Amino acid sequence: MNRIFLDVHALQTVPPSNLNRDDTGQPKSAVYGGVPRARVSSQAWKRAIRTYFGQEHLLDPSELGVRTKKVAEVLAARITDLDPAIDGTEVLQLAAEVIQGATGSKMEAPKRKADAAKDGGQEPAPESRYLMFLSARQLDGLAALAIEGAADIKTYLKDKDAKARAREIADTRHSVDIALFGRMVADSADFNVDAAVQVAHAISVHRVDNESDYYTAVDDKNTDAESGAGMIGTVDFNSSTLYRYAALSVHQLAKNLGEGLREEEPRTAPVRRAVEAFVQSFLESLPTGKINTFGNHTLPDAVIVKLRTTRPISYVAAFEEPVTGESGHLRGAVARLAQYVPDVERTYGDEESTLSWVLRVGPNTEQLAGLGTQAHRLSDLVEAVGQAVAERLDKPV
């Protein structure tokens, strides 16, 4: 299969906010180029991307997965949907045995919940010791298998063919989010899925120092004789122009997805659908940390997308020397990219086989106009990228 890489670069200006905080409550930061920068971790943005798939209906629920320790409860619900006669504690134990047999992951009730049950509480459901990522189709397949062996599931799974079938169900027909972000099963490395996408930590293109907001809240029931606030506190924040980057290995994505999510569709269709959903979600999603406090709903001002056959290339080095300026940082960041991108592509890229697109907003981004085919709307960009990916998959460059 052709080696195909999709690079997505974005400049996004965020006003006072705390998108992703550390253990002390401060916005995460990093030192780059010798100065402190604002930082939003890759984990925070990947979570935002995954949830955006479903929230905005970019993908059908059948093409998505669930990542949870409570996988026995999730599977139990599917079993009961197929056979309502199996319910309660029975279905939970059945689901736990099937998960354990299919993945090798030990399922047991958390000690804290089990201890609480000894004092008269409800018997807790078995859980995995770590987050387990399974697709909707894998869960449906395991539910059907569980019903087949419901009479004596332990004996049923001792059969070599039945156990092999359970393991096959859990390791085929991956959802789009598993194919993109990968899966790690600690108890069985055979079930690991190599991630097709790498998301960099977003960092500011300029120096950033965190600030602190002191706030008070008034008790609505206080009388005139009662002075003072009902509550006081502080919240840390910063504002920044972020450089965001993701590298998608399209050939790895195609491998992870297999031949197709739907039997009747062309081989490239699920890959194209996944690529388009990822590009849109990467650009439109936003981590929700302190979003109600700051209302920092922004979108990227400038986007560059590259489809190449060589290797991923980040442009973060354009900002190793922090951007400075009294009238904002976006224009300066755009100027850096306009100078850096042609140089690095000429030196390391393959200009003949690389396709480029640019999406930009406002006069401060005009210098990017010559770096690729201009898309006037995000939908145009997404469609163009998806079409190009499908064509590259169908024939070698």
PDB file of C-alpha atoms in Angstrom, residues 94-324:
ATOM      1  CA  LEU A  94     -22.052 -13.273  31.654  1.00  0.00           C
ATOM      2  CA  ALA A  95     -20.651 -10.085  30.117  1.00  0.00           C
ATOM      3  CA  ALA A  96     -17.609 -10.148  32.401  1.00  0.00           C
ATOM      4  CA  GLU A  97     -16.781 -13.747  31.448  1.00  0.00           C
ATOM      5  CA  VAL A  98     -17.049 -12.947  27.744  1.00  0.00           C
ATOM      6  CA  ILE A  99     -14.819  -9.867  28.030  1.00  0.00           C
ATOM      7  CA  GLN A 100     -12.258 -11.816  30.015  1.00  0.00           C
ATOM      8  CA  GLY A 101     -12.314 -14.699  27.573  1.00  0.00           C
ATOM      9  CA  ALA A 102     -12.080 -12.459  24.508  1.00  0.00           C
ATOM     10  CA  THR A 103      -9.372 -10.072  25.680  1.00  0.00           C
ATOM     11  CA  GLY A 104      -7.602 -11.730  28.607  1.00  0.00           C
ATOM     12  CA  SER A 105      -8.426  -8.736  30.777  1.00  0.00           C
ATOM     13  CA  LYS A 106      -9.318  -9.666  34.350  1.00  0.00           C
ATOM     14  CA  MET A 107     -12.766  -8.439  35.374  1.00  0.00           C
ATOM     15  CA  GLU A 108     -13.617  -7.878  39.025  1.00  0.00           C
ATOM     16  CA  ALA A 109     -15.538  -5.458  41.193  1.00  0.00           C
ATOM     17  CA  PRO A 110     -13.445  -2.513  42.460  1.00  0.00           C
ATOM     18  CA  LYS A 111     -12.408  -3.098  46.080  1.00  0.00           C
ATOM     19  CA  ARG A 112     -13.898   0.177  47.282  1.00  0.00           C
ATOM     20  CA  LYS A 113     -17.307  -0.673  45.821  1.00  0.00           C
ATOM     21  CA  ALA A 114     -17.086  -4.297  46.972  1.00  0.00           C
ATOM     22  CA  ASP A 115     -16.359  -3.170  50.553  1.00  0.00           C
ATOM     23  CA  ALA A 116     -19.347  -0.826  50.452  1.00  0.00           C
ATOM     24  CA  ALA A 117     -21.565  -3.710  49.328  1.00  0.00           C
ATOM     25  CA  LYS A 118     -20.615  -5.657  52.472  1.00  0.00           C
ATOM     26  CA  ASP A 119     -22.443  -3.014  54.512  1.00  0.00           C
ATOM     27  CA  GLY A 120     -25.684  -3.698  52.708  1.00  0.00           C
ATOM     28  CA  GLY A 121     -25.045  -1.845  49.485  1.00  0.00           C
ATOM     29  CA  GLN A 122     -25.818  -3.111  45.995  1.00  0.00           C
ATOM     30  CA  GLU A 123     -23.477  -5.739  44.555  1.00  0.00           C
ATOM     31  CA  PRO A 124     -21.126  -3.799  42.237  1.00  0.00           C
ATOM     32  CA  ALA A 125     -20.610  -4.703  38.594  1.00  0.00           C
ATOM     33  CA  PRO A 126     -17.265  -6.199  37.517  1.00  0.00           C
ATOM     34  CA  GLU A 127     -14.878  -3.725  35.890  1.00  0.00           C
ATOM     35  CA  SER A 128     -11.656  -3.824  33.921  1.00  0.00           C
ATOM     36  CA  ARG A 129      -8.552  -2.624  35.762  1.00  0.00           C
ATOM     37  CA  TYR A 130      -7.922  -0.083  32.996  1.00  0.00           C
ATOM     38  CA  LEU A 131      -9.831   1.728  30.281  1.00  0.00           C
ATOM     39  CA  MET A 132     -10.834  -0.710  27.552  1.00  0.00           C
ATOM     40  CA  PHE A 133     -11.584   0.516  24.029  1.00  0.00           C
ATOM     41  CA  LEU A 134     -14.069  -1.568  21.998  1.00  0.00           C
ATOM     42  CA  SER A 135     -16.025  -0.686  18.875  1.00  0.00           C
ATOM     43  CA  ALA A 136     -19.803  -0.817  18.642  1.00  0.00           C
ATOM     44  CA  ARG A 137     -19.556  -3.714  16.198  1.00  0.00           C
ATOM     45  CA  GLN A 138     -17.176  -5.622  18.469  1.00  0.00           C
ATOM     46  CA  LEU A 139     -19.577  -5.203  21.369  1.00  0.00           C
ATOM     47  CA  ASP A 140     -22.504  -6.361  19.228  1.00  0.00           C
ATOM     48  CA  GLY A 141     -20.550  -9.421  18.132  1.00  0.00           C
ATOM     49  CA  LEU A 142     -19.571 -10.294  21.686  1.00  0.00           C
ATOM     50  CA  ALA A 143     -23.173  -9.857  22.819  1.00  0.00           C
ATOM     51  CA  ALA A 144     -24.376 -12.368  20.223  1.00  0.00           C
ATOM     52  CA  LEU A 145     -21.650 -14.793  21.242  1.00  0.00           C
ATOM     53  CA  ALA A 146     -22.566 -14.403  24.920  1.00  0.00           C
ATOM     54  CA  ILE A 147     -26.159 -15.391  24.205  1.00  0.00           C
ATOM     55  CA  GLU A 148     -24.975 -18.492  22.344  1.00  0.00           C
ATOM     56  CA  GLY A 149     -23.050 -19.668  25.401  1.00  0.00           C
ATOM     57  CA  ALA A 150     -25.303 -18.223  28.093  1.00  0.00           C
ATOM     58  CA  ALA A 151     -26.282 -21.623  29.496  1.00  0.00           C
ATOM     59  CA  ASP A 152     -22.730 -22.247  30.727  1.00  0.00           C
ATOM     60  CA  ILE A 153     -20.403 -19.525  29.494  1.00  0.00           C
ATOM     61  CA  LYS A 154     -17.281 -20.785  31.278  1.00  0.00           C
ATOM     62  CA  THR A 155     -17.555 -24.216  29.670  1.00  0.00           C
ATOM     63  CA  TYR A 156     -18.497 -22.625  26.346  1.00  0.00           C
ATOM     64  CA  LEU A 157     -15.339 -20.469  26.294  1.00  0.00           C
ATOM     65  CA  LYS A 158     -13.145 -23.459  27.127  1.00  0.00           C
ATOM     66  CA  ASP A 159     -13.918 -24.745  23.652  1.00  0.00           C
ATOM     67  CA  LYS A 160     -10.981 -23.822  21.433  1.00  0.00           C
ATOM     68  CA  ASP A 161     -13.089 -22.681  18.476  1.00  0.00           C
ATOM     69  CA  ALA A 162     -15.464 -20.592  20.633  1.00  0.00           C
ATOM     70  CA  LYS A 163     -12.590 -18.819  22.383  1.00  0.00           C
ATOM     71  CA  ALA A 164     -10.851 -18.165  19.057  1.00  0.00           C
ATOM     72  CA  ARG A 165     -14.091 -16.689  17.738  1.00  0.00           C
ATOM     73  CA  ALA A 166     -14.412 -14.426  20.776  1.00  0.00           C
ATOM     74  CA  ARG A 167     -10.859 -13.174  20.334  1.00  0.00           C
ATOM     75  CA  GLU A 168     -11.407 -12.589  16.620  1.00  0.00           C
ATOM     76  CA  ILE A 169     -14.552 -10.547  17.290  1.00  0.00           C
ATOM     77  CA  ALA A 170     -12.675  -8.337  19.768  1.00  0.00           C
ATOM     78  CA  ASP A 171      -9.807  -7.725  17.348  1.00  0.00           C
ATOM     79  CA  THR A 172     -11.523  -7.077  13.997  1.00  0.00           C
ATOM     80  CA  ARG A 173     -13.967  -4.499  12.597  1.00  0.00           C
ATOM     81  CA  HIS A 174     -12.380  -1.648  14.519  1.00  0.00           C
ATOM     82  CA  SER A 175     -14.275   1.616  14.880  1.00  0.00           C
ATOM     83  CA  VAL A 176     -12.953   4.832  13.334  1.00  0.00           C
ATOM     84  CA  ASP A 177     -11.824   6.241  16.681  1.00  0.00           C
ATOM     85  CA  ILE A 178      -9.898   3.053  17.546  1.00  0.00           C
ATOM     86  CA  ALA A 179      -8.331   3.051  14.059  1.00  0.00           C
ATOM     87  CA  LEU A 180      -7.290   6.689  14.471  1.00  0.00           C
ATOM     88  CA  PHE A 181      -6.123   6.850  18.075  1.00  0.00           C
ATOM     89  CA  GLY A 182      -5.096   3.247  18.665  1.00  0.00           C
ATOM     90  CA  ARG A 183      -5.780   0.848  21.512  1.00  0.00           C
ATOM     91  CA  MET A 184      -3.640  -0.653  24.249  1.00  0.00           C
ATOM     92  CA  VAL A 185      -4.715  -3.785  26.131  1.00  0.00           C
ATOM     93  CA  ALA A 186      -2.254  -4.218  28.977  1.00  0.00           C
ATOM     94  CA  ASP A 187      -3.018  -7.899  29.570  1.00  0.00           C
ATOM     95  CA  SER A 188      -2.729  -8.914  25.917  1.00  0.00           C
ATOM     96  CA  ALA A 189      -0.432  -7.042  23.558  1.00  0.00           C
ATOM     97  CA  ASP A 190      -1.948  -8.981  20.638  1.00  0.00           C
ATOM     98  CA  PHE A 191      -5.000  -6.735  20.923  1.00  0.00           C
ATOM     99  CA  ASN A 192      -3.051  -3.490  20.687  1.00  0.00           C
ATOM    100  CA  VAL A 193      -3.864  -1.281  17.704  1.00  0.00           C
ATOM    101  CA  ASP A 194      -1.195   1.103  16.440  1.00  0.00           C
ATOM    102  CA  ALA A 195      -2.509   4.666  16.301  1.00  0.00           C
ATOM    103  CA  ALA A 196      -2.832   6.165  12.829  1.00  0.00           C
ATOM    104  CA  VAL A 197      -2.759   9.741  14.073  1.00  0.00           C
ATOM    105  CA  GLN A 198      -0.308  11.714  16.188  1.00  0.00           C
ATOM    106  CA  VAL A 199      -1.528  14.949  17.786  1.00  0.00           C
ATOM    107  CA  ALA A 200       1.122  17.348  19.038  1.00  0.00           C
ATOM    108  CA  HIS A 201       0.790  19.364  22.218  1.00  0.00           C
ATOM    109  CA  ALA A 202      -0.501  22.763  21.130  1.00  0.00           C
ATOM    110  CA  ILE A 203       1.852  25.553  22.224  1.00  0.00           C
ATOM    111  CA  SER A 204       1.705  29.306  21.984  1.00  0.00           C
ATOM    112  CA  VAL A 205       3.841  30.989  19.328  1.00  0.00           C
ATOM    113  CA  HIS A 206       4.856  33.613  21.895  1.00  0.00           C
ATOM    114  CA  ARG A 207       5.839  33.922  25.532  1.00  0.00           C
ATOM    115  CA  VAL A 208       2.976  33.470  27.973  1.00  0.00           C
ATOM    116  CA  ASP A 209       2.786  34.118  31.705  1.00  0.00           C
ATOM    117  CA  ASN A 210      -0.213  32.787  33.583  1.00  0.00           C
ATOM    118  CA  GLU A 211      -2.498  35.212  35.371  1.00  0.00           C
ATOM    119  CA  SER A 212      -4.884  34.784  38.282  1.00  0.00           C
ATOM    120  CA  ASP A 213      -8.436  36.088  38.631  1.00  0.00           C
ATOM    121  CA  TYR A 214      -9.715  36.809  42.148  1.00  0.00           C
ATOM    122  CA  TYR A 215     -13.490  36.451  42.277  1.00  0.00           C
ATOM    123  CA  THR A 216     -16.290  36.714  44.803  1.00  0.00           C
ATOM    124  CA  ALA A 217     -19.822  35.350  44.862  1.00  0.00           C
ATOM    125  CA  VAL A 218     -22.708  36.994  46.697  1.00  0.00           C
ATOM    126  CA  ASP A 219     -25.172  35.006  48.805  1.00  0.00           C
ATOM    127  CA  ASP A 220     -28.616  35.862  47.362  1.00  0.00           C
ATOM    128  CA  LYS A 221     -30.215  35.504  50.784  1.00  0.00           C
ATOM    129  CA  ASN A 222     -27.908  37.914  52.600  1.00  0.00           C
ATOM    130  CA  THR A 223     -29.608  40.870  54.269  1.00  0.00           C
ATOM    131  CA  ASP A 224     -28.282  44.429  54.273  1.00  0.00           C
ATOM    132  CA  ALA A 225     -26.886  43.751  57.734  1.00  0.00           C
ATOM    133  CA  GLU A 226     -24.750  40.892  56.429  1.00  0.00           C
ATOM    134  CA  SER A 227     -21.719  42.209  54.593  1.00  0.00           C
ATOM    135  CA  GLY A 228     -19.089  40.272  52.707  1.00  0.00           C
ATOM    136  CA  ALA A 229     -19.120  37.617  50.032  1.00  0.00           C
ATOM    137  CA  GLY A 230     -20.660  34.183  50.275  1.00  0.00           C
ATOM    138  CA  MET A 231     -17.630  32.715  48.568  1.00  0.00           C
ATOM    139  CA  ILE A 232     -14.225  33.895  47.368  1.00  0.00           C
ATOM    140  CA  GLY A 233     -11.632  32.187  45.249  1.00  0.00           C
ATOM    141  CA  THR A 234      -9.136  32.431  42.422  1.00  0.00           C
ATOM    142  CA  VAL A 235      -8.937  30.901  38.960  1.00  0.00           C
ATOM    143  CA  ASP A 236      -5.809  30.871  36.813  1.00  0.00           C
ATOM    144  CA  PHE A 237      -5.863  31.649  33.115  1.00  0.00           C
ATOM    145  CA  ASN A 238      -3.874  32.845  30.122  1.00  0.00           C
ATOM    146  CA  SER A 239      -4.477  33.919  26.541  1.00  0.00           C
ATOM    147  CA  SER A 240      -2.475  32.866  23.521  1.00  0.00           C
ATOM    148  CA  THR A 241      -2.136  32.251  19.814  1.00  0.00           C
ATOM    149  CA  LEU A 242      -1.595  28.510  19.575  1.00  0.00           C
ATOM    150  CA  TYR A 243       0.213  26.487  16.919  1.00  0.00           C
ATOM    151  CA  ARG A 244      -1.601  23.160  16.555  1.00  0.00           C
ATOM    152  CA  TYR A 245      -0.401  20.171  14.547  1.00  0.00           C
ATOM    153  CA  ALA A 246      -1.506  16.614  13.765  1.00  0.00           C
ATOM    154  CA  ALA A 247       0.023  13.953  11.516  1.00  0.00           C
ATOM    155  CA  LEU A 248      -2.265  11.252  10.112  1.00  0.00           C
ATOM    156  CA  SER A 249      -0.791   8.102   8.587  1.00  0.00           C
ATOM    157  CA  VAL A 250      -3.468   7.306   6.014  1.00  0.00           C
ATOM    158  CA  HIS A 251      -2.001   3.911   5.110  1.00  0.00           C
ATOM    159  CA  GLN A 252      -2.030   2.869   8.793  1.00  0.00           C
ATOM    160  CA  LEU A 253      -5.623   4.070   9.091  1.00  0.00           C
ATOM    161  CA  ALA A 254      -6.588   1.948   6.064  1.00  0.00           C
ATOM    162  CA  LYS A 255      -4.866  -1.076   7.607  1.00  0.00           C
ATOM    163  CA  ASN A 256      -6.631  -0.561  10.948  1.00  0.00           C
ATOM    164  CA  LEU A 257     -10.049  -0.206   9.346  1.00  0.00           C
ATOM    165  CA  GLY A 258      -9.613  -3.217   7.094  1.00  0.00           C
ATOM    166  CA  GLU A 259     -11.583  -3.612   3.897  1.00  0.00           C
ATOM    167  CA  GLY A 260     -14.598  -1.590   4.936  1.00  0.00           C
ATOM    168  CA  LEU A 261     -17.038  -0.763   7.677  1.00  0.00           C
ATOM    169  CA  ARG A 262     -19.918  -1.582   5.350  1.00  0.00           C
ATOM    170  CA  GLU A 263     -19.709  -4.595   3.071  1.00  0.00           C
ATOM    171  CA  GLU A 264     -21.421  -2.930   0.113  1.00  0.00           C
ATOM    172  CA  GLU A 265     -19.176   0.154  -0.076  1.00  0.00           C
ATOM    173  CA  PRO A 266     -15.916   0.738  -1.995  1.00  0.00           C
ATOM    174  CA  ARG A 267     -12.653  -0.107  -0.242  1.00  0.00           C
ATOM    175  CA  THR A 268     -11.615   3.538   0.102  1.00  0.00           C
ATOM    176  CA  ALA A 269     -14.968   4.825   1.402  1.00  0.00           C
ATOM    177  CA  PRO A 270     -14.462   4.194   5.142  1.00  0.00           C
ATOM    178  CA  VAL A 271     -10.946   5.653   5.015  1.00  0.00           C
ATOM    179  CA  ARG A 272     -12.166   8.769   3.241  1.00  0.00           C
ATOM    180  CA  ARG A 273     -15.028   9.142   5.723  1.00  0.00           C
ATOM    181  CA  ALA A 274     -12.630   8.783   8.656  1.00  0.00           C
ATOM    182  CA  VAL A 275     -10.146  11.285   7.214  1.00  0.00           C
ATOM    183  CA  GLU A 276     -12.845  13.864   6.551  1.00  0.00           C
ATOM    184  CA  ALA A 277     -14.309  13.446  10.037  1.00  0.00           C
ATOM    185  CA  PHE A 278     -10.879  13.777  11.612  1.00  0.00           C
ATOM    186  CA  VAL A 279      -9.904  16.939   9.718  1.00  0.00           C
ATOM    187  CA  GLN A 280     -13.203  18.640  10.549  1.00  0.00           C
ATOM    188  CA  SER A 281     -13.159  17.541  14.170  1.00  0.00           C
ATOM    189  CA  PHE A 282      -9.503  18.520  14.677  1.00  0.00           C
ATOM    190  CA  LEU A 283     -10.218  22.039  13.434  1.00  0.00           C
ATOM    191  CA  GLU A 284     -13.604  22.605  15.078  1.00  0.00           C
ATOM    192  CA  SER A 285     -13.271  20.813  18.428  1.00  0.00           C
ATOM    193  CA  LEU A 286     -12.160  22.516  21.616  1.00  0.00           C
ATOM    194  CA  PRO A 287     -11.256  21.124  25.063  1.00  0.00           C
ATOM    195  CA  THR A 288     -13.930  22.151  27.545  1.00  0.00           C
ATOM    196  CA  GLY A 289     -11.760  23.041  30.552  1.00  0.00           C
ATOM    197  CA  LYS A 290     -13.318  26.033  32.359  1.00  0.00           C
ATOM    198  CA  ILE A 291     -15.383  26.763  29.239  1.00  0.00           C
ATOM    199  CA  ASN A 292     -18.354  27.989  31.309  1.00  0.00           C
ATOM    200  CA  THR A 293     -16.086  30.404  33.167  1.00  0.00           C
ATOM    201  CA  PHE A 294     -14.404  31.928  30.114  1.00  0.00           C
ATOM    202  CA  GLY A 295     -16.620  31.196  27.099  1.00  0.00           C
ATOM    203  CA  ASN A 296     -13.519  30.936  24.911  1.00  0.00           C
ATOM    204  CA  HIS A 297     -15.251  29.579  21.796  1.00  0.00           C
ATOM    205  CA  THR A 298     -12.794  30.287  18.978  1.00  0.00           C
ATOM    206  CA  LEU A 299     -11.836  28.590  15.714  1.00  0.00           C
ATOM    207  CA  PRO A 300      -8.517  28.532  13.833  1.00  0.00           C
ATOM    208  CA  ASP A 301      -7.650  31.684  11.903  1.00  0.00           C
ATOM    209  CA  ALA A 302      -5.263  29.883   9.572  1.00  0.00           C
ATOM    210  CA  VAL A 303      -5.026  26.268   8.397  1.00  0.00           C
ATOM    211  CA  ILE A 304      -2.485  24.524   6.179  1.00  0.00           C
ATOM    212  CA  VAL A 305      -3.037  20.908   5.097  1.00  0.00           C
ATOM    213  CA  LYS A 306      -0.408  18.824   3.322  1.00  0.00           C
ATOM    214  CA  LEU A 307      -0.907  15.403   1.710  1.00  0.00           C
ATOM    215  CA  ARG A 308       2.488  13.824   1.128  1.00  0.00           C
ATOM    216  CA  THR A 309       4.253  10.510   0.498  1.00  0.00           C
ATOM    217  CA  THR A 310       7.549  11.186   2.284  1.00  0.00           C
ATOM    218  CA  ARG A 311       7.140  11.670   6.052  1.00  0.00           C
ATOM    219  CA  PRO A 312       5.247  13.980   8.425  1.00  0.00           C
ATOM    220  CA  ILE A 313       6.714  17.480   8.852  1.00  0.00           C
ATOM    221  CA  SER A 314       5.788  19.819  11.710  1.00  0.00           C
ATOM    222  CA  TYR A 315       6.306  23.565  11.314  1.00  0.00           C
ATOM    223  CA  VAL A 316       6.750  24.239  15.020  1.00  0.00           C
ATOM    224  CA  ALA A 317      10.394  25.243  14.473  1.00  0.00           C
ATOM    225  CA  ALA A 318       9.104  28.425  12.842  1.00  0.00           C
ATOM    226  CA  PHE A 319       8.241  29.569  16.379  1.00  0.00           C
ATOM    227  CA  GLU A 320      11.359  28.432  18.230  1.00  0.00           C
ATOM    228  CA  GLU A 321      12.124  32.143  18.483  1.00  0.00           C
ATOM    229  CA  PRO A 322       8.969  33.500  20.126  1.00  0.00           C
ATOM    230  CA  VAL A 323       6.820  35.913  18.150  1.00  0.00           C
ATOM    231  CA  THR A 324       6.755  39.393  19.667  1.00  0.00           C
TER     232      THR A 324
END
